PDB file of C-alpha atoms and ligand atoms in Angstrom:
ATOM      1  CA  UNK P   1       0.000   0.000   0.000  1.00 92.00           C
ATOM      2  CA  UNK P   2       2.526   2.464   1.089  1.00 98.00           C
ATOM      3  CA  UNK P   3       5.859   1.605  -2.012  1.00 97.00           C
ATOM      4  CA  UNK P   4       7.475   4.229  -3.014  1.00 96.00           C
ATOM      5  CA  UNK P   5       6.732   7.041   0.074  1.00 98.00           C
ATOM      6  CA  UNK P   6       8.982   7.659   2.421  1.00 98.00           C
ATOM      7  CA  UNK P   7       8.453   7.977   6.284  1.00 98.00           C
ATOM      8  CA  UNK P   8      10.237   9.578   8.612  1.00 99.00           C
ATOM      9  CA  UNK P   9       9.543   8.593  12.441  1.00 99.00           C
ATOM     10  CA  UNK P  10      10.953  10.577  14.716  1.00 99.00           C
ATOM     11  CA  UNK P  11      12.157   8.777  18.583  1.00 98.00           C
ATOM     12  CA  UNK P  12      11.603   5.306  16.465  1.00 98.00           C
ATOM     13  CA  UNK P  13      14.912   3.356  17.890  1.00 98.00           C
ATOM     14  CA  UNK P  14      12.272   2.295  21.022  1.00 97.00           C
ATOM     15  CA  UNK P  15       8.553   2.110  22.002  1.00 97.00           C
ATOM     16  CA  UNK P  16       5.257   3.193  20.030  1.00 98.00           C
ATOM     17  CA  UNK P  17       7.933   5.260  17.409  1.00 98.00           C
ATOM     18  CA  UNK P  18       9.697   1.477  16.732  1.00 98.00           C
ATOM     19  CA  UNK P  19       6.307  -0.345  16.452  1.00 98.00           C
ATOM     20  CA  UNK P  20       4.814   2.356  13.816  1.00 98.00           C
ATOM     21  CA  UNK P  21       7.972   2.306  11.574  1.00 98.00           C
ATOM     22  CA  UNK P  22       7.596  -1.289  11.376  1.00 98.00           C
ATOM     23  CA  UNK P  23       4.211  -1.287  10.499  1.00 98.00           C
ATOM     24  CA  UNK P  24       5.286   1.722   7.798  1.00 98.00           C
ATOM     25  CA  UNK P  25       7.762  -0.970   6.753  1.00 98.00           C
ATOM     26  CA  UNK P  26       5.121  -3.769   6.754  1.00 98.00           C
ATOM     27  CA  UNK P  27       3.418  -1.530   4.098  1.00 98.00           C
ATOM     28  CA  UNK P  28       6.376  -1.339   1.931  1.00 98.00           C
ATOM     29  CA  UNK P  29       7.294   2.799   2.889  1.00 98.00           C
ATOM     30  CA  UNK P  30      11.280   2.897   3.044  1.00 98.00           C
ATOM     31  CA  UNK P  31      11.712   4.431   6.764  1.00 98.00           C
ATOM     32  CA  UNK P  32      14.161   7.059   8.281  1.00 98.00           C
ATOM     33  CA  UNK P  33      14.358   6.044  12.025  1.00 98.00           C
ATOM     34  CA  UNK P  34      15.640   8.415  14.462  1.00 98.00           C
ATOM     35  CA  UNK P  35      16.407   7.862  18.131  1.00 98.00           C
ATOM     36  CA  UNK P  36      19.394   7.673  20.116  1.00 98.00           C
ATOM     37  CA  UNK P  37      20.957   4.257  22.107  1.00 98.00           C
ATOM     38  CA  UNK P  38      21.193   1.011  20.558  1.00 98.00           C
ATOM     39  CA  UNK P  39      20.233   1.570  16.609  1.00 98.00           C
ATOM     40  CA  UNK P  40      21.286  -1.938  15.379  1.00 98.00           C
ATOM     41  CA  UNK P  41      18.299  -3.932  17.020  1.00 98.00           C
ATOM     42  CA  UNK P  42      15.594  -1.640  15.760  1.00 98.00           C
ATOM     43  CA  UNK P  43      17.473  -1.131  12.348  1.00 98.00           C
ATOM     44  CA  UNK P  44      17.260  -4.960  11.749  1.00 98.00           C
ATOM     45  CA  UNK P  45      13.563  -4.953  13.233  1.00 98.00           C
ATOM     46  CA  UNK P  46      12.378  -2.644  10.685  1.00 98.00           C
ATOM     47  CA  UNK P  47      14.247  -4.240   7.835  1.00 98.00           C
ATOM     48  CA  UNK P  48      12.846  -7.204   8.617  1.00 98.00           C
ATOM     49  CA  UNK P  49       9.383  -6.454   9.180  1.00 98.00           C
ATOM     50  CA  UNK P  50       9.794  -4.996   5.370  1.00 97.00           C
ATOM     51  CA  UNK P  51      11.766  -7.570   3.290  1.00 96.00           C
ATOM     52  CA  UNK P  52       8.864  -8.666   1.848  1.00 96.00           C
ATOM     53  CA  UNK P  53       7.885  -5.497   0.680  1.00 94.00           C
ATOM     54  CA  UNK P  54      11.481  -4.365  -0.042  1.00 95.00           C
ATOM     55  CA  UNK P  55      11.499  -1.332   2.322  1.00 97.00           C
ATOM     56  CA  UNK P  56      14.675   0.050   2.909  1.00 98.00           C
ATOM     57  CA  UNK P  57      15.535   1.463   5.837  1.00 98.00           C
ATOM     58  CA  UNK P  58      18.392   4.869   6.733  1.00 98.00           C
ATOM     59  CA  UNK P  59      18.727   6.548  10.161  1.00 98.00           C
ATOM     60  CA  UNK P  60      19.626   9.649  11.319  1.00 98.00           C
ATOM     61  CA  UNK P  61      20.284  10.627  15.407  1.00 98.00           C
ATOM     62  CA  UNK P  62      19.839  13.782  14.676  1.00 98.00           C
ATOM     63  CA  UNK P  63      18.700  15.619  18.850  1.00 98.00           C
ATOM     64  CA  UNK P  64      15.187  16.903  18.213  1.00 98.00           C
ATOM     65  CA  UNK P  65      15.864  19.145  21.146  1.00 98.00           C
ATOM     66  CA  UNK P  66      18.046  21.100  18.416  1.00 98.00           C
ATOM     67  CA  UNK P  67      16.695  23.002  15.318  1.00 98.00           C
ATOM     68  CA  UNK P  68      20.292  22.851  13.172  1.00 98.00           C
ATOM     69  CA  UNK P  69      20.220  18.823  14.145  1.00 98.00           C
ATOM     70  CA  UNK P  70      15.900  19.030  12.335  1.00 98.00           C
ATOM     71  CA  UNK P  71      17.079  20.784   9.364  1.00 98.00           C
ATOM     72  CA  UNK P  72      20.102  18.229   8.861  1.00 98.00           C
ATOM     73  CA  UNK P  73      18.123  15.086   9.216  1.00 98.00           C
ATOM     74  CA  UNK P  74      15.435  16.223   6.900  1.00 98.00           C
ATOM     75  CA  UNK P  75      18.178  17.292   4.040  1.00 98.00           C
ATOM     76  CA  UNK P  76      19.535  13.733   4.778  1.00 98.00           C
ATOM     77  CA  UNK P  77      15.959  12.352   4.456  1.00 98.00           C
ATOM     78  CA  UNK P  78      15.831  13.509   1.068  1.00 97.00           C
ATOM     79  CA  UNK P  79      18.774  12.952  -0.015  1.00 98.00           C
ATOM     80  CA  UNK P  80      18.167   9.362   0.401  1.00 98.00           C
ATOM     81  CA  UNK P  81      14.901   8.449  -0.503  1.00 97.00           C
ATOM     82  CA  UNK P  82      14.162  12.144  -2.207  1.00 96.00           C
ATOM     83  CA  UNK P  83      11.411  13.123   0.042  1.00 95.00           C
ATOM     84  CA  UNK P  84       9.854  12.774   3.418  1.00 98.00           C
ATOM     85  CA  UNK P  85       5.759  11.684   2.223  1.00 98.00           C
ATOM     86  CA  UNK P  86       5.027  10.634   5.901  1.00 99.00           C
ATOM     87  CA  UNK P  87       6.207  12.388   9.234  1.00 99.00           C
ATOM     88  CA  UNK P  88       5.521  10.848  12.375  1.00 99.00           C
ATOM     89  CA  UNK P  89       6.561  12.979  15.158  1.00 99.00           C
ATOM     90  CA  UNK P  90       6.550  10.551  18.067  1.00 98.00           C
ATOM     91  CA  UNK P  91      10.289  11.605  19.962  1.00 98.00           C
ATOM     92  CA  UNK P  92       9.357  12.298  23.244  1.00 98.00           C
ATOM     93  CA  UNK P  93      10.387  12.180  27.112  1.00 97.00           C
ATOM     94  CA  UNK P  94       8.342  12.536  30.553  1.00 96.00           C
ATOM     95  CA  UNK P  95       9.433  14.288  33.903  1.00 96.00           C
ATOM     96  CA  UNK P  96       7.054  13.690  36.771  1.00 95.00           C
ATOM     97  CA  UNK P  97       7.140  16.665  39.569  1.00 97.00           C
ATOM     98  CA  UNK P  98       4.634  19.857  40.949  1.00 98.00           C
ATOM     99  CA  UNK P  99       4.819  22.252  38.986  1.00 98.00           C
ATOM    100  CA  UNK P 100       6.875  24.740  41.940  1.00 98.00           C
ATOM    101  CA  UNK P 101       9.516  21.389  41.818  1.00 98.00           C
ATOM    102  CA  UNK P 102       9.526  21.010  37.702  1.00 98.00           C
ATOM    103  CA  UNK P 103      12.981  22.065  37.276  1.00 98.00           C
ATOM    104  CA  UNK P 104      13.279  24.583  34.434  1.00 98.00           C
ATOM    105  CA  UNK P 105      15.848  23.022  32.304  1.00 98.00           C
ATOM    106  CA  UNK P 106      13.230  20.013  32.441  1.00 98.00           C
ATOM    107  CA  UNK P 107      10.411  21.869  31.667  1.00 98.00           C
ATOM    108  CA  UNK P 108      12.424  23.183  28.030  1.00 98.00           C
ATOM    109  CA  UNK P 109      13.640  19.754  27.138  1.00 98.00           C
ATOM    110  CA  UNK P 110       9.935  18.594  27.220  1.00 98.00           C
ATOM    111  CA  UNK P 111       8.697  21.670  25.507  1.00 99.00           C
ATOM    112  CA  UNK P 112      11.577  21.485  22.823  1.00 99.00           C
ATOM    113  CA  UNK P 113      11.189  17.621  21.963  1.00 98.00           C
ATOM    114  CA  UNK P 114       7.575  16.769  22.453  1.00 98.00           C
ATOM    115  CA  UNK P 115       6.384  20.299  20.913  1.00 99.00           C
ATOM    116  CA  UNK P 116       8.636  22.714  18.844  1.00 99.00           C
ATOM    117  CA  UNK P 117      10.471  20.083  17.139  1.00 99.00           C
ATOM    118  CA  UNK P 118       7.159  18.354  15.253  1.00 99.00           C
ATOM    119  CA  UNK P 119       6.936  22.588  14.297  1.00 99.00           C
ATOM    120  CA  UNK P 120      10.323  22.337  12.781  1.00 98.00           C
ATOM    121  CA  UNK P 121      10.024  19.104  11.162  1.00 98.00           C
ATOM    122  CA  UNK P 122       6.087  20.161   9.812  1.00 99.00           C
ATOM    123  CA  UNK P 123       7.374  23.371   8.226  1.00 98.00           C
ATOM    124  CA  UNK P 124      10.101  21.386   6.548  1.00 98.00           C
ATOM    125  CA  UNK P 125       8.306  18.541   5.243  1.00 98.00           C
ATOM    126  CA  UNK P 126       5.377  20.569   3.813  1.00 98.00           C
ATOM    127  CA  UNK P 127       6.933  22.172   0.845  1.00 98.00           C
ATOM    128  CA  UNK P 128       7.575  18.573  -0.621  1.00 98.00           C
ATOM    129  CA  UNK P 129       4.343  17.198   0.553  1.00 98.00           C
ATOM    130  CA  UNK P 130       2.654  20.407  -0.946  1.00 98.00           C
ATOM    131  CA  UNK P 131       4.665  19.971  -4.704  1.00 98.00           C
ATOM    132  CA  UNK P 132       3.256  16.525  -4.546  1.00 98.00           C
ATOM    133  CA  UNK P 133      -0.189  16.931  -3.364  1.00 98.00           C
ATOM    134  CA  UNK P 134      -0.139  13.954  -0.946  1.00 98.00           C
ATOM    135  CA  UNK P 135       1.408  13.751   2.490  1.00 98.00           C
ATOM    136  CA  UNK P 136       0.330  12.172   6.233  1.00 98.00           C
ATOM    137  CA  UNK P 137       1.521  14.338   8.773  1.00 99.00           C
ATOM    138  CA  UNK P 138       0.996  11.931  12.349  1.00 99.00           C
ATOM    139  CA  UNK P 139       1.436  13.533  15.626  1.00 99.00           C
ATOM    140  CA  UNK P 140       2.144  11.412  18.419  1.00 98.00           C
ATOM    141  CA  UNK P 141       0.660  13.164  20.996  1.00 98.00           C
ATOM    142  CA  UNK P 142      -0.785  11.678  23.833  1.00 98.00           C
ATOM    143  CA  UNK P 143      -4.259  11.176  25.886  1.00 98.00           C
ATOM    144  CA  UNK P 144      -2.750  13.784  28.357  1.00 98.00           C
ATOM    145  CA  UNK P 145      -3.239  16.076  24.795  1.00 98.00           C
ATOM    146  CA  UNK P 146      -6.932  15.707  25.914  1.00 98.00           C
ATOM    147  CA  UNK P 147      -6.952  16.014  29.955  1.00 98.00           C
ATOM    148  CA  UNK P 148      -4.969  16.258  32.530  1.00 98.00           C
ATOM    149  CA  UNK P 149      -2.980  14.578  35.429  1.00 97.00           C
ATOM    150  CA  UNK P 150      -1.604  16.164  37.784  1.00 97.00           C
ATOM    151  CA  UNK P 151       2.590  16.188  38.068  1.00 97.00           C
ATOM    152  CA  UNK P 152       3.241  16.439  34.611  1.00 98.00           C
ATOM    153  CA  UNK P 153       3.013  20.319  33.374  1.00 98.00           C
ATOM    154  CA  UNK P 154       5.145  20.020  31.070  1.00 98.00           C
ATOM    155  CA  UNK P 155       4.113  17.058  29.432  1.00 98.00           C
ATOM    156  CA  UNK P 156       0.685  17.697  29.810  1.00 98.00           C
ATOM    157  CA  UNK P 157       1.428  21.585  28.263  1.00 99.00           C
ATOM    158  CA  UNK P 158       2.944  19.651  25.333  1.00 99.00           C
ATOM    159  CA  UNK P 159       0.569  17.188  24.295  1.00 98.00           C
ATOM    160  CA  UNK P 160      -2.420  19.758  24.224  1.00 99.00           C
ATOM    161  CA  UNK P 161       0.363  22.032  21.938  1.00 99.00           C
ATOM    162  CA  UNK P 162       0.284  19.257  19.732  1.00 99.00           C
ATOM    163  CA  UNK P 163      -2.683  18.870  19.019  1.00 99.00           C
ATOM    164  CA  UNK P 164      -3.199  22.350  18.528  1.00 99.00           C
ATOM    165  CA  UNK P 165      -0.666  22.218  15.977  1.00 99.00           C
ATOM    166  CA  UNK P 166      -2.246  19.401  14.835  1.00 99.00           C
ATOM    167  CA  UNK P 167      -5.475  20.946  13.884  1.00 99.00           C
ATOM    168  CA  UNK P 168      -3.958  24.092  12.809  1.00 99.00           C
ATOM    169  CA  UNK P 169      -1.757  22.409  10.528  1.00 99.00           C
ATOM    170  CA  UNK P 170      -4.955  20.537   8.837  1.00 99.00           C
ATOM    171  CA  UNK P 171      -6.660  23.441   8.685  1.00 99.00           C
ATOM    172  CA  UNK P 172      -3.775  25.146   6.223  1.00 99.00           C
ATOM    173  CA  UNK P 173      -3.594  21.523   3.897  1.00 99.00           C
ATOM    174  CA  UNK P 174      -7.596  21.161   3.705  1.00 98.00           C
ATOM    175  CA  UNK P 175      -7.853  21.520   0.233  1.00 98.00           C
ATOM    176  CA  UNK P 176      -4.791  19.752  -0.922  1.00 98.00           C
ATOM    177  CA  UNK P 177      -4.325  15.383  -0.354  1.00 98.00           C
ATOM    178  CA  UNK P 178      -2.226  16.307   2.882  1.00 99.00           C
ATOM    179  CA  UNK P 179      -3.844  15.182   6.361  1.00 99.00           C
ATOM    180  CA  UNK P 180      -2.491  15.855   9.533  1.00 99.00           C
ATOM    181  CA  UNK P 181      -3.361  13.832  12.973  1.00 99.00           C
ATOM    182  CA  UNK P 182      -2.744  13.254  16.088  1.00 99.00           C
ATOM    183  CA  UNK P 183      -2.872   9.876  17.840  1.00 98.00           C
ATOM    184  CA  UNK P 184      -3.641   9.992  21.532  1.00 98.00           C
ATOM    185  CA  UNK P 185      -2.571   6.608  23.327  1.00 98.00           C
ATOM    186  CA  UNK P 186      -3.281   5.951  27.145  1.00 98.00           C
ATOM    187  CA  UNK P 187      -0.663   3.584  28.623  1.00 98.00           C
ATOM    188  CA  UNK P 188       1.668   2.010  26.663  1.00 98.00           C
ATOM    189  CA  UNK P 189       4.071  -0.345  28.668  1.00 96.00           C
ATOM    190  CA  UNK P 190       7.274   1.332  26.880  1.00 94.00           C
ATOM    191  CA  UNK P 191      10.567   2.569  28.615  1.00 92.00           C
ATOM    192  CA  UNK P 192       9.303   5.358  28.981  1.00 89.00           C
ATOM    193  CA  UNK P 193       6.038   4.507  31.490  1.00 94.00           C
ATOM    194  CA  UNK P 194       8.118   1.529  32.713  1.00 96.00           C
ATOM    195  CA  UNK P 195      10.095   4.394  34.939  1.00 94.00           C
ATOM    196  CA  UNK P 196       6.806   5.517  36.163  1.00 93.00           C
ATOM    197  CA  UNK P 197       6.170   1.787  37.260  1.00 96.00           C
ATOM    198  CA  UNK P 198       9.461   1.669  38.744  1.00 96.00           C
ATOM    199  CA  UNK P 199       8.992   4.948  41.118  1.00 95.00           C
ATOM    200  CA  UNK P 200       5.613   3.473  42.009  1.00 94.00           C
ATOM    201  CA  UNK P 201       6.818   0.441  43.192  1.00 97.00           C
ATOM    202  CA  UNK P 202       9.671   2.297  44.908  1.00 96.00           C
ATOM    203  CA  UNK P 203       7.408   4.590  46.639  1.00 94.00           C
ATOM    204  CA  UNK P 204       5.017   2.087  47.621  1.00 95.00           C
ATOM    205  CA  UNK P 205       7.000  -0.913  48.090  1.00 97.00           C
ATOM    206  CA  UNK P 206       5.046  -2.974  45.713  1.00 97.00           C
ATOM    207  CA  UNK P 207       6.328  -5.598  43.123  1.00 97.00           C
ATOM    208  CA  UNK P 208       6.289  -5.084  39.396  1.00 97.00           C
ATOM    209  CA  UNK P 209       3.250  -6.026  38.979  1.00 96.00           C
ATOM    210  CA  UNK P 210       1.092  -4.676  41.994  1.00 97.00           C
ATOM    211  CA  UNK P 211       2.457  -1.143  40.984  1.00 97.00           C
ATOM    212  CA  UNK P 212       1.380  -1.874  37.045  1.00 97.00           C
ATOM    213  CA  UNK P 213      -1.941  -2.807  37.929  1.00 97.00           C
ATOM    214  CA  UNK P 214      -1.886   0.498  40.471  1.00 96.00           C
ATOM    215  CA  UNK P 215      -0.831   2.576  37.844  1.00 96.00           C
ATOM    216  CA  UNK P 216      -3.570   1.382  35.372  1.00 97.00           C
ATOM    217  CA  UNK P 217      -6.258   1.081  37.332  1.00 97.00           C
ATOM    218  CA  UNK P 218      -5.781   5.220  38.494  1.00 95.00           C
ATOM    219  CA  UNK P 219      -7.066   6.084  34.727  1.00 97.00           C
ATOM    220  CA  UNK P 220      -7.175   3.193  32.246  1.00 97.00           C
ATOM    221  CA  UNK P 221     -10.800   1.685  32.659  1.00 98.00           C
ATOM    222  CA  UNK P 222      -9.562  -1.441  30.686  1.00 98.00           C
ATOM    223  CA  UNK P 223      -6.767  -2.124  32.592  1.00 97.00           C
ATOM    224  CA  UNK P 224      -4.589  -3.266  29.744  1.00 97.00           C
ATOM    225  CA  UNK P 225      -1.912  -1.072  28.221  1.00 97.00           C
ATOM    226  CA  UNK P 226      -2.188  -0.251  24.398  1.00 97.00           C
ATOM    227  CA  UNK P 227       1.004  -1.582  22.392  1.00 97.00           C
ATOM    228  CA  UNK P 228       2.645  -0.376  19.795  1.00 98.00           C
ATOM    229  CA  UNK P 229       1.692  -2.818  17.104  1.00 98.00           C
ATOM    230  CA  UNK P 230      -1.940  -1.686  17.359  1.00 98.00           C
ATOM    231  CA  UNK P 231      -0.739   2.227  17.183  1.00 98.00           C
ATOM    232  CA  UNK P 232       1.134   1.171  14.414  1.00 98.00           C
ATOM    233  CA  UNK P 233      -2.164  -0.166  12.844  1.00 98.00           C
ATOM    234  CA  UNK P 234      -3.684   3.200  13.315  1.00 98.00           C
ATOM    235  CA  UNK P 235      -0.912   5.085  11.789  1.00 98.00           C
ATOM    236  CA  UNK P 236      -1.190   2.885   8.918  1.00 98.00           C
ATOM    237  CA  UNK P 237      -5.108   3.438   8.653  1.00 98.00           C
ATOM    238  CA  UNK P 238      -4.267   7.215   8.908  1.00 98.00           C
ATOM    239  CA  UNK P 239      -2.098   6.770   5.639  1.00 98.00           C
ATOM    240  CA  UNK P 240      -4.914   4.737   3.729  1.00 98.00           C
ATOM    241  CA  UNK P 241      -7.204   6.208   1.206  1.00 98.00           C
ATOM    242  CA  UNK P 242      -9.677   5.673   3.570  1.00 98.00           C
ATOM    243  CA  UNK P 243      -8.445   8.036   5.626  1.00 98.00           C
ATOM    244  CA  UNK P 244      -8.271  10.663   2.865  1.00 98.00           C
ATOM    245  CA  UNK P 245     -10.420  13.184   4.419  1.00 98.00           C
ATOM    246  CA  UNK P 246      -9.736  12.671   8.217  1.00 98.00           C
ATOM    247  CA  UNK P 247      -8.157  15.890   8.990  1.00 98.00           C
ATOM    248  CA  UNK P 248      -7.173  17.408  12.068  1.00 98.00           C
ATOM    249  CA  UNK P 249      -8.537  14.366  14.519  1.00 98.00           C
ATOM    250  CA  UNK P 250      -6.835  13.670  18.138  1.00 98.00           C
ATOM    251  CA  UNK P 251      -7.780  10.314  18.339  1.00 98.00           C
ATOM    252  CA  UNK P 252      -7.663   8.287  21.047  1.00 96.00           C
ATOM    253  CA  UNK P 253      -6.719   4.875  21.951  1.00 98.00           C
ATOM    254  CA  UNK P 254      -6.738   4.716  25.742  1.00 98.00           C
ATOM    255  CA  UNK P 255      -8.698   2.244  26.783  1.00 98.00           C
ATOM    256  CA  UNK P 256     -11.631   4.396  28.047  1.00 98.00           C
ATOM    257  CA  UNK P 257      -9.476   6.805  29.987  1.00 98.00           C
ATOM    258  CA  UNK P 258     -11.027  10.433  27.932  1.00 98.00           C
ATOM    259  CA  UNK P 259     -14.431   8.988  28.263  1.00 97.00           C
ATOM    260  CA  UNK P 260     -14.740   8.964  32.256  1.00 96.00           C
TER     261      UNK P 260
HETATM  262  P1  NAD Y 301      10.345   5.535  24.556  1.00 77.12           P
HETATM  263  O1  NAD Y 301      11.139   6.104  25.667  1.00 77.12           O
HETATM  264  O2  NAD Y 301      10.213   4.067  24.395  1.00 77.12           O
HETATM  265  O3  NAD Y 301      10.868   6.097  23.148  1.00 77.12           O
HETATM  266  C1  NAD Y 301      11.186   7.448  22.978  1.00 77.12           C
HETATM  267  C2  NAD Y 301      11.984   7.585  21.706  1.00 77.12           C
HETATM  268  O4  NAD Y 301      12.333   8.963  21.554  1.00 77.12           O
HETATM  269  C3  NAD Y 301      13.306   6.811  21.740  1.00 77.12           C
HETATM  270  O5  NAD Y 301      13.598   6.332  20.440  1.00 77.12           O
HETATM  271  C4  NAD Y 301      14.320   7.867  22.174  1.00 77.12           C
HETATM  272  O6  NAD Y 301      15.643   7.580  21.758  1.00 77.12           O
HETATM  273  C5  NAD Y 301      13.742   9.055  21.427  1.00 77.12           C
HETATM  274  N1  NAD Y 301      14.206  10.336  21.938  1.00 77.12           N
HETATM  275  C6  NAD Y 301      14.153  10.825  23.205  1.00 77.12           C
HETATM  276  N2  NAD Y 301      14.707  12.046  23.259  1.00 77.12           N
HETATM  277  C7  NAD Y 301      15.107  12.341  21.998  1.00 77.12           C
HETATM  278  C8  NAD Y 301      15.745  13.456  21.405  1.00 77.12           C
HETATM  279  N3  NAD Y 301      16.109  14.526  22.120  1.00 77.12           N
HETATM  280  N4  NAD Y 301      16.021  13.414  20.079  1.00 77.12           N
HETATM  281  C9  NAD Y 301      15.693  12.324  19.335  1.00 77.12           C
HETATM  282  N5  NAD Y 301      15.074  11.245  19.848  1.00 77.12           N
HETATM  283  C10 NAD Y 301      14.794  11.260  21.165  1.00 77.12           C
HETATM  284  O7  NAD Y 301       8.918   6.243  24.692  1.00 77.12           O
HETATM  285  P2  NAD Y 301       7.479   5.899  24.088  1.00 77.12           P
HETATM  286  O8  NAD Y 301       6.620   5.560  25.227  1.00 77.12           O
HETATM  287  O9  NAD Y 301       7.560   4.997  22.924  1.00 77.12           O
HETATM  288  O10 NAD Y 301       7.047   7.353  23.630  1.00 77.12           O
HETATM  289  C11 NAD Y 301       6.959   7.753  22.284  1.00 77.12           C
HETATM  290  C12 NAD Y 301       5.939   8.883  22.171  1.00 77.12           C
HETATM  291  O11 NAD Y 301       4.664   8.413  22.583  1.00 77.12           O
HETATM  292  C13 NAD Y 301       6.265  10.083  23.053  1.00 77.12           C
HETATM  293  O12 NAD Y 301       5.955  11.274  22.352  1.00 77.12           O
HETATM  294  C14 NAD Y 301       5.319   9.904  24.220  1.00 77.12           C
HETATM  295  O13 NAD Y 301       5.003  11.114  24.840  1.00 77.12           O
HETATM  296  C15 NAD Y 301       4.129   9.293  23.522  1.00 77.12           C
HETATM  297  N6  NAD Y 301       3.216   8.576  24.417  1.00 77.12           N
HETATM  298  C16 NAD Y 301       3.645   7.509  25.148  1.00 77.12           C
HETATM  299  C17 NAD Y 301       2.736   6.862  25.959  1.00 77.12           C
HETATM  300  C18 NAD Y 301       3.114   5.664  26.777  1.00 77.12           C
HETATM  301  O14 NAD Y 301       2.292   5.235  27.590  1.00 77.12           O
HETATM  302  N7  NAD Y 301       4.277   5.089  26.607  1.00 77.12           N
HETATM  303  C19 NAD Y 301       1.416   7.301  26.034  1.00 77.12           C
HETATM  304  C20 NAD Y 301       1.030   8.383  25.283  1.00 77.12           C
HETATM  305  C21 NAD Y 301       1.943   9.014  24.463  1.00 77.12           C
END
């Protein structure tokens, strides 16, 4: 479904970003990863999950914290595969604390990678997309894009940027075969909420898995995490004809968590 475009998923050497490039991949779309530790693992991952296809697959580490590092990955993009057709902005991080504790150096870092660097890579991507007249712009946002929880400001102040951008960014591509959504998952048992198990269970003194079944029964009504192959799913839905005309949606996948 998806030979010949080219998608670039940003924070895709772990987590939800790893399980949508290989479900890109699955669809035959050659993939630029992006992501820092181990690169080898997810490389061969997403190679494999597209052999049969014949995706290839390039990577570039480039710090979405840092504009210069945006602009160089997305020249690289193209230079590879000629142009970026599908941008999933997934890179992200998480700092738990009240908001008179968040320290401010935090508080950036979150605003820089899980905001202002889907901005950067947008505004870069678009002028391709736009000579083309077809492009899937997929924000990774979160359900905390939606509502609340208390401890994470910055996070939280993120995700609801995000999908702001989101919308705003459909709004400007209405007329032409670009989309642009957000996906909004609830838990998803990656590294990323696996630290937030880990400082429940420290706090608590619980084992693994009393604090994971604490920690989704607080605001997941299903009380199972989401994984990445099914967000993967969704992404690929979102790049289907079917999907020509969904513009500008935060949609969630939370297991009932929006809908209390
Ligand atoms: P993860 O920690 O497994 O993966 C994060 C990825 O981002 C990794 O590849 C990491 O290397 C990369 N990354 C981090 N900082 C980076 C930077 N400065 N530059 C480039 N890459 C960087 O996390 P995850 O849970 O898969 O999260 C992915 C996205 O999904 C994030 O935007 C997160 O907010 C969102 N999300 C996660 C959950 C969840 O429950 N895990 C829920 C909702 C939304």
């Amino acid at each position: 479904m998806l030979k010949g475009k080219t998608a670039l998923v940003t924070g895709s050497t772990s987590g939800i970003g790893l399980g949508i490039a290989k479900a890109l991949a699955r669809q035959g779309a050659n993939i630029v990863l992006n992501g820092f530790g181990d690169v080898d693992t997810p490389r061969a991952e997403v190679l494999a999950a597209g052999q049969a296809s014949g995706a290839q697959v390039a990577y570039h580490g480039a710090d979405m914290s840092r504009a210069a590092d945006i602009e160089d990955m997305m020249r690289y993009s193209e230079a590879q595969f000629g142009q970026v057709d599908i941008l999933v902005n997934n890179a992200g991080i998480q700092h738990v604390a009240n908001v008179e504790d968040f320290p401010v150096e935090r508080w950036d870092a979150i605003i820089a990678i899980n905001l202002t660097s889907a901005f950067h890579t947008s505004r870069l991507a678009l002028p391709a997309m736009r000579r083309a007249n077809w492009g899937r712009i997929i924000n990774v946002a979160s359900v905390h894009g939606l509502v609340g929880s208390a401890q994470k400001s910055a996070y939280v102040a993120a995700k609801h940027g995000i999908v702001g951008l989101t919308k705003v960014t459909a709004l400007e591509t209405a007329t032409t075969g670009i989309t642009a959504n957000a996906i909004c998952p609830g838990w998803v048992l990656t590294p990323l909420v696996q630290k937030q198990v880990d400082a429940k269970a420290a706090a608590h003194g619980l084992t693994n898995e009393e604090a994971t079944k604490l920690l989704l029964g607080e605001k997941e009504p299903s009380m199972q995490f989401t994984t990445p192959d099914e967000l993967g799913e969704l992404a690929v839905f979102f790049c289907s004809t079917a999907a020509n005309n969904v513009r500008g949606v935060a949609w969630n996948m939370d297991g009932g968590w929006a809908a209390q």
